[in-house]
Coordinates of N, CA and C in Angstrom, one line a residue:
M3 N 91.5 82.5 89.7 CA 90.7 83.3 90.6 C 91.6 84.4 91.1
A4 N 91.0 85.6 91.2 CA 91.8 86.8 91.7 C 91.9 86.8 93.2
A5 N 93.1 87.3 93.7 CA 93.4 87.3 95.1 C 92.5 88.3 95.8
F6 N 92.2 89.4 95.1 CA 91.3 90.5 95.7 C 90.3 90.9 94.7
T7 N 89.2 91.4 95.2 CA 88.2 92.2 94.4 C 88.1 93.5 95.0
V8 N 88.4 94.6 94.2 CA 88.3 95.9 94.7 C 87.0 96.5 94.0
D9 N 86.0 96.9 94.8 CA 84.8 97.4 94.3 C 84.9 98.9 94.4
A10 N 85.2 99.6 93.2 CA 85.3 101.0 93.1 C 84.1 101.6 92.4
R11 N 83.0 100.8 92.3 CA 81.8 101.4 91.6 C 81.2 102.5 92.4
G12 N 80.8 103.6 91.7 CA 80.3 104.8 92.4 C 81.4 105.8 92.7
R13 N 82.6 105.4 92.5 CA 83.7 106.4 92.8 C 84.2 106.9 91.5
R14 N 84.6 108.2 91.5 CA 85.0 108.8 90.3 C 86.6 109.0 90.3
C15 N 87.1 109.2 89.1 CA 88.5 109.4 88.9 C 89.0 110.5 89.9
P16 N 90.1 110.2 90.5 CA 91.1 109.2 90.4 C 90.9 108.0 91.4
L17 N 89.8 108.0 92.1 CA 89.7 107.0 93.2 C 89.8 105.5 92.8
P18 N 89.3 105.1 91.6 CA 89.5 103.7 91.3 C 91.0 103.3 91.1
I19 N 91.7 104.3 90.5 CA 93.2 104.0 90.2 C 93.9 104.0 91.5
I20 N 93.6 104.9 92.4 CA 94.2 105.0 93.7 C 94.0 103.7 94.5
E21 N 92.8 103.2 94.4 CA 92.5 101.9 95.1 C 93.3 100.7 94.4
L22 N 93.3 100.7 93.1 CA 94.1 99.7 92.4 C 95.6 99.8 92.8
A23 N 96.2 101.0 92.8 CA 97.6 101.1 93.2 C 97.8 100.7 94.6
R24 N 96.9 101.0 95.5 CA 97.1 100.7 96.9 C 97.0 99.2 97.2
R25 N 96.1 98.5 96.5 CA 95.9 97.1 96.8 C 96.8 96.2 96.0
I26 N 97.3 96.6 94.9 CA 98.2 95.7 94.1 C 99.5 95.4 94.9
G27 N 99.9 96.4 95.7 CA 101.1 96.2 96.4 C 101.0 95.2 97.5
E28 N 99.8 94.8 97.9 CA 99.6 93.7 98.9 C 99.6 92.3 98.3
L29 N 99.7 92.2 96.9 CA 99.7 90.9 96.3 C 101.1 90.4 96.1
D30 N 101.2 89.0 96.1 CA 102.4 88.4 95.7 C 102.6 88.6 94.2
L31 N 103.9 88.5 93.7 CA 104.1 88.6 92.3 C 103.3 87.5 91.6
A32 N 102.8 87.8 90.4 CA 102.0 87.0 89.6 C 100.6 86.8 90.1
A33 N 100.2 87.3 91.2 CA 98.8 87.2 91.7 C 98.0 88.3 91.0
T34 N 96.7 88.1 91.0 CA 95.8 89.0 90.3 C 94.8 89.6 91.2
L35 N 94.3 90.7 90.8 CA 93.1 91.3 91.4 C 92.1 91.8 90.4
V36 N 90.9 91.9 90.8 CA 89.8 92.4 90.0 C 89.4 93.8 90.5
L37 N 89.4 94.7 89.6 CA 88.9 96.1 90.0 C 87.5 96.2 89.3
W38 N 86.5 96.5 90.0 CA 85.2 96.8 89.5 C 85.0 98.3 89.5
A39 N 84.8 98.9 88.3 CA 84.6 100.4 88.2 C 83.5 100.7 87.2
D40 N 82.8 101.8 87.5 CA 81.8 102.2 86.6 C 82.0 103.7 86.1
D41 N 83.2 104.2 86.5 CA 83.6 105.5 86.0 C 84.1 105.4 84.6
P42 N 83.5 106.1 83.6 CA 83.9 105.9 82.2 C 85.4 106.2 82.0
A43 N 86.0 107.0 82.8 CA 87.5 107.3 82.7 C 88.3 106.1 83.0
A44 N 87.8 105.1 83.7 CA 88.6 103.9 84.0 C 88.9 103.1 82.8
D45 N 88.1 103.2 81.7 CA 88.4 102.5 80.5 C 89.7 102.9 79.9
L46 N 90.1 104.1 80.1 CA 91.4 104.6 79.6 C 92.5 104.6 80.7
D47 N 92.0 104.9 82.0 CA 93.0 105.0 83.1 C 93.6 103.7 83.5
V48 N 92.8 102.6 83.5 CA 93.4 101.3 84.0 C 94.4 100.8 83.0
P49 N 94.2 100.7 81.7 CA 95.2 100.3 80.8 C 96.5 101.2 80.9
A50 N 96.3 102.5 81.0 CA 97.4 103.4 81.0 C 98.2 103.2 82.3
W51 N 97.5 103.0 83.4 CA 98.2 102.8 84.7 C 99.0 101.5 84.6
C52 N 98.4 100.5 84.1 CA 99.2 99.2 83.9 C 100.4 99.3 83.1
R53 N 100.3 100.1 82.0 CA 101.5 100.3 81.2 C 102.6 101.1 81.9
M54 N 102.2 102.2 82.6 CA 103.1 103.0 83.3 C 103.7 102.3 84.5
R55 N 103.0 101.4 85.1 CA 103.5 100.7 86.3 C 104.0 99.3 86.1
A56 N 104.1 98.9 84.8 CA 104.6 97.6 84.4 C 103.8 96.5 85.0
Q57 N 102.5 96.6 85.0 CA 101.6 95.6 85.4 C 100.9 95.1 84.2
E58 N 100.2 93.9 84.3 CA 99.5 93.3 83.2 C 98.0 93.4 83.3
L59 N 97.4 94.1 82.4 CA 95.9 94.0 82.3 C 95.6 92.8 81.5
V60 N 95.1 91.8 82.2 CA 94.8 90.5 81.7 C 93.6 90.4 80.9
A61 N 92.5 91.0 81.4 CA 91.2 91.0 80.7 C 90.3 92.1 81.3
T62 N 89.3 92.4 80.5 CA 88.2 93.2 80.9 C 86.9 92.6 80.5
R63 N 85.9 92.8 81.3 CA 84.5 92.3 80.9 C 83.5 93.2 81.5
A64 N 82.4 93.3 80.9 CA 81.3 94.1 81.3 C 80.6 93.4 82.5
L65 N 80.3 94.2 83.5 CA 79.6 93.6 84.7 C 78.1 93.7 84.4
P66 N 77.3 92.7 84.8 CA 75.9 92.7 84.5 C 75.1 93.8 85.2
T67 N 75.7 94.3 86.3 CA 75.0 95.4 87.0 C 75.5 96.8 86.6
G68 N 76.4 96.8 85.6 CA 76.9 98.1 85.1 C 78.4 98.2 85.5
G69 N 79.1 98.8 84.6 CA 80.5 99.0 84.9 C 81.3 97.9 84.2
T70 N 82.6 97.9 84.6 CA 83.6 97.0 84.0 C 84.4 96.3 85.1
A71 N 84.8 95.0 84.8 CA 85.7 94.3 85.7 C 87.0 94.3 85.0
Y72 N 88.1 94.7 85.6 CA 89.5 94.8 85.1 C 90.3 93.8 85.9
L73 N 90.8 92.7 85.2 CA 91.7 91.8 85.8 C 93.1 92.2 85.6
V74 N 93.8 92.4 86.7 CA 95.2 92.9 86.7 C 96.1 92.0 87.4
R75 N 97.2 91.6 86.8 CA 98.2 90.8 87.3 C 99.4 91.6 87.8
R76 N 99.9 91.3 89.0 CA 101.1 92.0 89.5 C 102.4 91.4 88.9
L77 N 103.2 92.2 88.2 CA 104.4 91.7 87.6 C 105.6 92.2 88.3
T78 N 105.5 93.4 89.0 CA 106.7 93.9 89.6 C 106.4 94.3 91.1

């Protein structure tokens, strides 16, 4: 289970990534958060941000109400 759920649906780039970056720093190492986003740019932005910031994108899944859930684990 994720420590946080960040609902960024309805927000456009770069706001979902800004929220992800802000909240992941609040997590203990190895903890996870879920980012909900419906901005099409998030499909590219979230994996790229995880690579650049040395965090782990664990999984993605489509949300039944639209958008995508991104499960991210804090590694550093």
